Short mmCIF file of C-alpha atoms in Angstrom, two decimals:
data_model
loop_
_atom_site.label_atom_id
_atom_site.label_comp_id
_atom_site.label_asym_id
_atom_site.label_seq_id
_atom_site.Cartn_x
_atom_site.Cartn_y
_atom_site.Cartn_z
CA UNK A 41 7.69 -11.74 9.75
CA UNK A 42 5.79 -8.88 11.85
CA UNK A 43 3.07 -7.32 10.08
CA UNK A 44 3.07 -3.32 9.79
CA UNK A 45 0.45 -1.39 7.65
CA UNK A 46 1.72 2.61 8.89
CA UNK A 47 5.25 4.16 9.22
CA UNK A 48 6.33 7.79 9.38
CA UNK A 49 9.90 8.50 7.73
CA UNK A 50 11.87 11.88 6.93
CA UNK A 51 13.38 11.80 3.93
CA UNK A 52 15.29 14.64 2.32
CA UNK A 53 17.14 14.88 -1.15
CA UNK A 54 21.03 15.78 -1.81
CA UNK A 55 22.11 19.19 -2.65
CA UNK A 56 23.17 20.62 -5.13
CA UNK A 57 27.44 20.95 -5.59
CA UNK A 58 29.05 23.91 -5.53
CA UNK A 59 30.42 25.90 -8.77
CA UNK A 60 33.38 26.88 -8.48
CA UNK A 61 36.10 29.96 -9.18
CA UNK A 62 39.03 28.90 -11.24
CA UNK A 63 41.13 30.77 -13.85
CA UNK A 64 42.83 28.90 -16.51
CA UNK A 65 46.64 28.98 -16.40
CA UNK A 66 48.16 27.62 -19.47
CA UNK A 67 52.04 28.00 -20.32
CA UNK A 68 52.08 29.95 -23.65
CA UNK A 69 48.37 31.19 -22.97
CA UNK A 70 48.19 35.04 -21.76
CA UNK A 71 44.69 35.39 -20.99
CA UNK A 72 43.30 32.33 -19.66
CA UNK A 73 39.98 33.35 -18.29
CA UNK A 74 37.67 31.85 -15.76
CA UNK A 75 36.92 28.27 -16.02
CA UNK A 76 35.18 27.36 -12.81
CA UNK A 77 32.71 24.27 -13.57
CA UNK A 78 29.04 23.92 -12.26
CA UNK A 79 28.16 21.93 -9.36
CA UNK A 80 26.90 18.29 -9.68
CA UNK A 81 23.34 17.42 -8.84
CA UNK A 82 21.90 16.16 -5.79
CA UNK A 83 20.34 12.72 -5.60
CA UNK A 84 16.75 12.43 -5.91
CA UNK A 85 14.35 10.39 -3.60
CA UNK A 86 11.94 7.74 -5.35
CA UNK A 87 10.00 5.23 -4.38
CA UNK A 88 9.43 2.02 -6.09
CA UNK A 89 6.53 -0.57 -5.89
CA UNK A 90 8.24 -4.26 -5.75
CA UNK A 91 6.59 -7.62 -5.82
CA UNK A 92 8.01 -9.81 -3.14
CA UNK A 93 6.89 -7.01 -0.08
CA UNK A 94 3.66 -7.45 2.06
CA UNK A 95 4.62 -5.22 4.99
CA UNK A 96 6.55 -1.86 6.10
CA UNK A 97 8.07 -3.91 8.62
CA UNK A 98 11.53 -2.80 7.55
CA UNK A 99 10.62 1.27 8.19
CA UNK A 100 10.05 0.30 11.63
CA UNK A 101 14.01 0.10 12.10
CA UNK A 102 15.05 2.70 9.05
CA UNK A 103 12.82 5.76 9.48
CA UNK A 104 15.78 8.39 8.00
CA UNK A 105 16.32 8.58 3.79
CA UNK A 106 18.81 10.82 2.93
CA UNK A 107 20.56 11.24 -0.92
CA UNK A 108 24.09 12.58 -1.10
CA UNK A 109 25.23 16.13 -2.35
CA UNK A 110 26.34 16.61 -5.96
CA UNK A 111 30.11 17.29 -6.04
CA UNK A 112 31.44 20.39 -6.23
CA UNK A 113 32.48 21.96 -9.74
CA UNK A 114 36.30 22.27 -10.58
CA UNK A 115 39.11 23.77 -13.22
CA UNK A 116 39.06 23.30 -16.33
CA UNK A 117 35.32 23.88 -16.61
CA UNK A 118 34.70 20.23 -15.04
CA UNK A 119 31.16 19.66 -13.91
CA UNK A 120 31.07 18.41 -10.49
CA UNK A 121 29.46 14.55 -10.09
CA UNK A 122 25.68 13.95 -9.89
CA UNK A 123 25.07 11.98 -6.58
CA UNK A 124 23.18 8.67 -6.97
CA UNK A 125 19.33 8.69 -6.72
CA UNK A 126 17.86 6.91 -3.66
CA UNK A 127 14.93 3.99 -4.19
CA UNK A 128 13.01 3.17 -1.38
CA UNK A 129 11.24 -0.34 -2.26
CA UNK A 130 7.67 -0.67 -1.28
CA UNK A 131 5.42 -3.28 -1.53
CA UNK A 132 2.40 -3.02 -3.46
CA UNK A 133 -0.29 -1.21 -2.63
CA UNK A 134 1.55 1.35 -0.64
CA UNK A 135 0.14 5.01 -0.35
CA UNK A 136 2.54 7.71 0.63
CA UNK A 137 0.89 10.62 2.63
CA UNK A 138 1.92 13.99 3.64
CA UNK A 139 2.44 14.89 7.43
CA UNK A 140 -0.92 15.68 7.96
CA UNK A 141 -1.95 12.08 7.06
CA UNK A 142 -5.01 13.26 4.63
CA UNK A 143 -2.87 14.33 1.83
CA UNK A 144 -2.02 11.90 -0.39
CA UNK A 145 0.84 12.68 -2.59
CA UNK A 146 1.24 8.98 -3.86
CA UNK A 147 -0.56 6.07 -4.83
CA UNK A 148 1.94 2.94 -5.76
CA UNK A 149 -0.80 0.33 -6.80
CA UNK A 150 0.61 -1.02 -9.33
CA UNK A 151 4.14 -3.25 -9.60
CA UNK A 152 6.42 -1.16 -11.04
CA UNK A 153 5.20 1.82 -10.80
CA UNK A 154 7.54 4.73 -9.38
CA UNK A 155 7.14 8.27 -8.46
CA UNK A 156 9.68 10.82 -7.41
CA UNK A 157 9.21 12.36 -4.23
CA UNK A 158 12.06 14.48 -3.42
CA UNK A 159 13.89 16.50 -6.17
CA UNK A 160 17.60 16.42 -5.64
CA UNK A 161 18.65 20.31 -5.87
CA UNK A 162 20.83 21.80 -8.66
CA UNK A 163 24.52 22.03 -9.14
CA UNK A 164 25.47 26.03 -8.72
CA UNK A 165 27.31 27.60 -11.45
CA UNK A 166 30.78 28.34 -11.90
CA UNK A 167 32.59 31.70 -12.51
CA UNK A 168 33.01 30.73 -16.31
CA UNK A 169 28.80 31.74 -16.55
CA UNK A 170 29.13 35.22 -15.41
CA UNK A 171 32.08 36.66 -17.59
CA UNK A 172 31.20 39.38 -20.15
CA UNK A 173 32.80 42.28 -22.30
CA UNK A 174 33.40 44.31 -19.48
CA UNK A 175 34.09 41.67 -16.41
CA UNK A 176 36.90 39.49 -17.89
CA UNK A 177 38.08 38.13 -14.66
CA UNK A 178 34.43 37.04 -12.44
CA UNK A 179 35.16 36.21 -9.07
CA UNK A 180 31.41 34.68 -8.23
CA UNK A 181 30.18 31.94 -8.48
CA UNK A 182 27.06 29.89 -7.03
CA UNK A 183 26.35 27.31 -4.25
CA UNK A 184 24.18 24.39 -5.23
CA UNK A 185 20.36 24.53 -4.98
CA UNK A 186 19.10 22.74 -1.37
CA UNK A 187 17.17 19.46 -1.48
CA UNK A 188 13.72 18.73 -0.35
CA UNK A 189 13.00 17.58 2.60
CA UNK A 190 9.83 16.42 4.39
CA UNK A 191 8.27 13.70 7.10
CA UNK A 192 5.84 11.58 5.09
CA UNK A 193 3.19 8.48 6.49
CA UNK A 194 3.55 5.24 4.49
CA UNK A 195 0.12 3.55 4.55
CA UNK A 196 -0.45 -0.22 3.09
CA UNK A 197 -3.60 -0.92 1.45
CA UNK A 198 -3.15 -4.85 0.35
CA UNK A 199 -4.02 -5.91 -3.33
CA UNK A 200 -6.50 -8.64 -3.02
CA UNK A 201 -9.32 -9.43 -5.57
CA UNK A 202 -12.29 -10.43 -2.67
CA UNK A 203 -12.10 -8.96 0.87
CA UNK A 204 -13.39 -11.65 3.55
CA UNK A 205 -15.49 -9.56 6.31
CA UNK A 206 -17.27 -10.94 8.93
CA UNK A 207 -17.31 -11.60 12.79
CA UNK A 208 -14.92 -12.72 14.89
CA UNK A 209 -15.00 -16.67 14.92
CA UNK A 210 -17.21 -16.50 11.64
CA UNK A 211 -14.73 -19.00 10.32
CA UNK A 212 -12.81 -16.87 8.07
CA UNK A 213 -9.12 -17.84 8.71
CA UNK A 214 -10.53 -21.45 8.16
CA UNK A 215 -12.10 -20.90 4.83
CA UNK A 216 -8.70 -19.04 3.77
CA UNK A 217 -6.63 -22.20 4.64
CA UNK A 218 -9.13 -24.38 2.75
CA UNK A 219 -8.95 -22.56 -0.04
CA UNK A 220 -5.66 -21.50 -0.37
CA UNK A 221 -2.07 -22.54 0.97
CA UNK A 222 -2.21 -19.85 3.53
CA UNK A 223 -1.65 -20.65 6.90
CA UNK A 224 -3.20 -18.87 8.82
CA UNK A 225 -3.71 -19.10 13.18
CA UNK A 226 -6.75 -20.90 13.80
CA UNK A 227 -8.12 -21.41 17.24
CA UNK A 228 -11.76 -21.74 18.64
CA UNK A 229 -11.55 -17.81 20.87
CA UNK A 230 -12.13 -14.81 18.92
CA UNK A 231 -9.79 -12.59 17.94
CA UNK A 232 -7.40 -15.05 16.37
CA UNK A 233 -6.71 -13.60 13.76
CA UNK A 234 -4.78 -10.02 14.42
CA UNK A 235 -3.10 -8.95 10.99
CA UNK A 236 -4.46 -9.29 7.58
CA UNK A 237 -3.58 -12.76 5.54
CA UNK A 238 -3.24 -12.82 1.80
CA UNK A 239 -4.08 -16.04 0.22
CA UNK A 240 -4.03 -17.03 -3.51
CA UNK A 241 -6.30 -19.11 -4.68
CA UNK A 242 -5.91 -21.28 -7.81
CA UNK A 243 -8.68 -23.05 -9.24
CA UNK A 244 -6.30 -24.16 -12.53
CA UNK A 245 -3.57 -23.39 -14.75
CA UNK A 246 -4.89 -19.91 -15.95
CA UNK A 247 -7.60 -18.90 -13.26
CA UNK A 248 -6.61 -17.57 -9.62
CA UNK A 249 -6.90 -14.85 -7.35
CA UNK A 250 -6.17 -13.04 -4.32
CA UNK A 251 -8.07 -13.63 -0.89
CA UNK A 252 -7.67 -11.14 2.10
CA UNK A 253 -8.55 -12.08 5.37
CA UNK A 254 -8.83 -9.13 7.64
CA UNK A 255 -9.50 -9.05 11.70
CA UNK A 256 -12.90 -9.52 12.43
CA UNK A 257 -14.94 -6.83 13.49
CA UNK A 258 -17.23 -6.12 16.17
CA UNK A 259 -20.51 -3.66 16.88
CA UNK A 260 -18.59 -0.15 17.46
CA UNK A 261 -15.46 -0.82 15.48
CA UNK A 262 -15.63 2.16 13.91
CA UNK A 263 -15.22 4.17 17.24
CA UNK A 264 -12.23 1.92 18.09
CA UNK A 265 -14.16 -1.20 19.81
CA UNK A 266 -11.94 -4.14 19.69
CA UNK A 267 -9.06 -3.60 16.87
CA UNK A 268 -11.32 -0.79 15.07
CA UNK A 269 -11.63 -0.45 11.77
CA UNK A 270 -7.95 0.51 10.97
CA UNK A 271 -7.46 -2.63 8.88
CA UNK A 272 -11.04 -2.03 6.32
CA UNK A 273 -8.69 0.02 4.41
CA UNK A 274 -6.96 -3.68 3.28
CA UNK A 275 -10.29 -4.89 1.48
CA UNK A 276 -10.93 -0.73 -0.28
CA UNK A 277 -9.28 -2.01 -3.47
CA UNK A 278 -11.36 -5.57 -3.64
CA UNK A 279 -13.91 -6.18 -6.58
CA UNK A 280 -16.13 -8.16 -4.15
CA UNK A 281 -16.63 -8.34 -0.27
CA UNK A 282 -17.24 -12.17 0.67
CA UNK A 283 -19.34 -11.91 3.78
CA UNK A 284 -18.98 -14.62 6.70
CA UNK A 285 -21.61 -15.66 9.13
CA UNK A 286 -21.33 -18.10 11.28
CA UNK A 287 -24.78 -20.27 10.72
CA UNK A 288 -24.86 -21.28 14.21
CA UNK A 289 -25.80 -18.14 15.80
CA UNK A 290 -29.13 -17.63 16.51
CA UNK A 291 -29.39 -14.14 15.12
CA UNK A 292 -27.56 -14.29 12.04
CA UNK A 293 -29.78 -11.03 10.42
CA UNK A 294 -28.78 -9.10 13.07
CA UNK A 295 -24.99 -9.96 12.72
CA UNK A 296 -25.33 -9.11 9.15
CA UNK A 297 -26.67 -5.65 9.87
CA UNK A 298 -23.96 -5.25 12.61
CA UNK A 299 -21.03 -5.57 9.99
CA UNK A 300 -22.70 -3.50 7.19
CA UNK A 301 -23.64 -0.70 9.87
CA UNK A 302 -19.47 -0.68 10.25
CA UNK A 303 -18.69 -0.59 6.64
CA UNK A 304 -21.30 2.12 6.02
CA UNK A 305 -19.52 4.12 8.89
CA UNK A 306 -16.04 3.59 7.76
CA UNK A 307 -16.84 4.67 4.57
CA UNK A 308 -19.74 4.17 2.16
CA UNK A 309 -17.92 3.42 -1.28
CA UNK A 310 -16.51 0.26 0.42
CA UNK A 311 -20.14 -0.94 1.66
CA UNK A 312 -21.28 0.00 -1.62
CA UNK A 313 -18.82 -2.88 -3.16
CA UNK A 314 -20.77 -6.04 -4.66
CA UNK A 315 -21.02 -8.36 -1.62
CA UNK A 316 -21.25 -12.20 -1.63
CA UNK A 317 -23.21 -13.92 1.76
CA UNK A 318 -22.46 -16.99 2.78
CA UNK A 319 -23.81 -19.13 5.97
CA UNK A 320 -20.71 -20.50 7.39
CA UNK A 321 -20.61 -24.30 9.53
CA UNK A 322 -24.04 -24.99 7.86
CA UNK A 323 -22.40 -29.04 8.64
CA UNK A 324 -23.89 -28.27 12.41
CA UNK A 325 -27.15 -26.83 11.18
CA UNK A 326 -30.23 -29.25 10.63
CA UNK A 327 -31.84 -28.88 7.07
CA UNK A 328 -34.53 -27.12 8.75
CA UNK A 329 -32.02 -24.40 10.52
CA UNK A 330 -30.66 -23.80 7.04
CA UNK A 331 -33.72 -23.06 4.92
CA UNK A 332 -35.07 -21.10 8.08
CA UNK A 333 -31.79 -18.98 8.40
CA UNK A 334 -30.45 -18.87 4.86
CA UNK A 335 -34.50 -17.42 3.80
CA UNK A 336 -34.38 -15.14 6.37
CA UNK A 337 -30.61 -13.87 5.41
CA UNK A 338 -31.84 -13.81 1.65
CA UNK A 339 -34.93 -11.32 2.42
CA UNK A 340 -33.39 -9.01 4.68
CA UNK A 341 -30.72 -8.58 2.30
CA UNK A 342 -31.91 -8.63 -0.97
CA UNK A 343 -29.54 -10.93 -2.26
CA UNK A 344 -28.39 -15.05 -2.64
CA UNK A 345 -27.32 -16.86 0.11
CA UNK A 346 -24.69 -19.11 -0.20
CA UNK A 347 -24.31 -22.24 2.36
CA UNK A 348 -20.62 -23.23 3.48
CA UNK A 349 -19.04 -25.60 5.44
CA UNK A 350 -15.18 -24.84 5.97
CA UNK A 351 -14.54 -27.92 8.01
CA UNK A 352 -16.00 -30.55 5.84
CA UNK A 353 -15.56 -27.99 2.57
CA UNK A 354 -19.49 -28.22 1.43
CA UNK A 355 -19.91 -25.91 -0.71
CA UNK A 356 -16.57 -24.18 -1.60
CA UNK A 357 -15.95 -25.38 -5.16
CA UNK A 358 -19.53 -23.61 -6.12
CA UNK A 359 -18.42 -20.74 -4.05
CA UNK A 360 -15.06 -20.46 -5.82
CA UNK A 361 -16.12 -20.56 -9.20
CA UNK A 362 -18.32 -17.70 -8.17
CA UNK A 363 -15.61 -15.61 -7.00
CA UNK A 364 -13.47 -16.22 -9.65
CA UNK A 365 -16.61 -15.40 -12.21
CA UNK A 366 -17.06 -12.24 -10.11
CA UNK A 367 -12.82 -11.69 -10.52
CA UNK A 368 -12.47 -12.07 -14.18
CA UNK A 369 -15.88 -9.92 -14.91
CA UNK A 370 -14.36 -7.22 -12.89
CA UNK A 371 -11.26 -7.12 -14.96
CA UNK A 372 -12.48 -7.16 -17.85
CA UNK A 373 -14.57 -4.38 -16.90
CA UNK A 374 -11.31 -2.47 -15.75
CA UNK A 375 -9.53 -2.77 -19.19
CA UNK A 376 -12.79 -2.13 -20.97
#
């Protein structure tokens, strides 16, 4: 399945039906009087977060949503029909933005949750509304209420619990099929990796999370240098960024400061996020490379250092029970 994060699509809700003019005529009844019915109402347009969806794939092909009219009012004061609603299924995560692509009019981030979008318009009245004392016999009556219509951008913002950052080749798409049953392309060129991956990882019956894997990035992303910074917006809604170096570089400082420098200028909230370093292939480092490079990691950033080897898998259980530590205390600080 291709992966798609954006997709513009018009969408526009039914009409309302038409009321109608109709006179009752009854054998044995004189005087009928009007009894035009109202209109039906249009269908609305809603949108529907579903489990199951990971990419807007599908709005590459449909890009038109368009509800029915309500029917039209008839005798015997019958109400016309109200047209069926219209559910557009979205995965998770999905933000629905206005034309402009800054307003946001939606934010689906939960499973389940629904909004309504487009209003389907309202059946007109029939003559049988507008007869009085002195206008027995009304010859008006209304056409339906328009729907809404509008172009809107669909953006995808995956749901993952830790965001994996790093460089490219820093090992990441390794550690993610380590850890989890994802799959993902690994090769030894960078730039393997060209769409987010989701993995879930399960340390036992009742703990597990979710793992995203996003391109790497490179000095200048954030001015479009090799695939930008367009997929950062995948790892906004982690609890903690797990940051990948690759331990056999020589300047692996520098390489941290490279990847912070593009999360600070993509935005600041996200580089604000609790972050986890770890010194990837430390299995090709001597024990003095790793107490030289993982001291000078921990004092230009303030924080622990964590050593990793994806290929022989030293150090991942500690490094998963970590995340999963830093997982549940962020959730239980969301329902506090």
């Amino acid at each position: 399945m291709k992966f798609l994060d954006q997709a513009k699509i018009y969408v526009r809700s039914g009409d309302g039906g038409d009321g109608v003019i109709a006179f009752r005529r009854e054998k044995y009844i004189e005087y009928g009087g009007p009894d035009g019915g109202d209109g039906g109402r249009g269908g609305d347009i809603l949108f529907r977060a579903v489990p199951g969806l990971n990419t807007l794939i599908d709005f590459r092909y449909t890009q038109h949503f368009k509800a029915r009219k309500g029917g039209n009012g008839a005798g015997s004061n019958r109400t016309g029909a109200a047209a069926e609603n219209v559910t557009i299924n979205v995965p998770v995560g999905t933000q629905i933005f206005d034309e402009d692509r800054e307003t946001l009019l939606a934010d689906l981030d939960a499973e389940g949750k629904e909004v309504l979008l487009c209003r389907g318009g309202d059946g007109g009245l029939g003559n049988t509304h507008f007869k009085s004392s002195t206008n027995r016999a009304p010859r008006r009556a209304d056409k339906g209420w328009p729907g809404e219509e509008r172009w809107v951008w669909l953006r995808l913002k995956l749901i993952a619990d830790i965001g994996l950052v790093g460089l490219p080749n820093a090992g990441k798409s390794t550690l993610l099929s380590v850890a989890s049953r994802a799959r993902p392309k690994i090769a030894d060129y960078p730039f393997t990796t060209l769409h987010p991956q989701l993995g879930v990882v399960r340390l036992n019956n009742t703990e597990e999370f979710v793992i995203a894997d996003i391109p790497g990035l490179i000095e200048g992303a954030s001015e479009g240098a090799g695939l930008g910074d367009r997929f950062l917006g995948h790892v906004e809604r982690c609890a903690t960024l797990l940051h990948l170096i690759d331990g056999t570089e020589s300047q692996v400082v520098k390489h941290w400061r490279l990847i912070r420098k593009e999360l600070e200028a993509y935005d600041p909230e996200l580089a604000a996020k609790p972050e986890i370093i770890v010194l990837n292939k430390c299995d090709s480092l001597t024990p003095t490379q790793r107490s030289a490079k993982k001291r000078a990691l921990a004092k230009a950033s303030g924080a622990e250092v964590m050593m990793l080897s994806g290929a022989t898998q030293e150090g991942l259980p500690e490094l998963l029970r970590l995340l999963q530590d830093r997982v549940t205390t962020a959730k239980k600080d969301r329902q506090g």
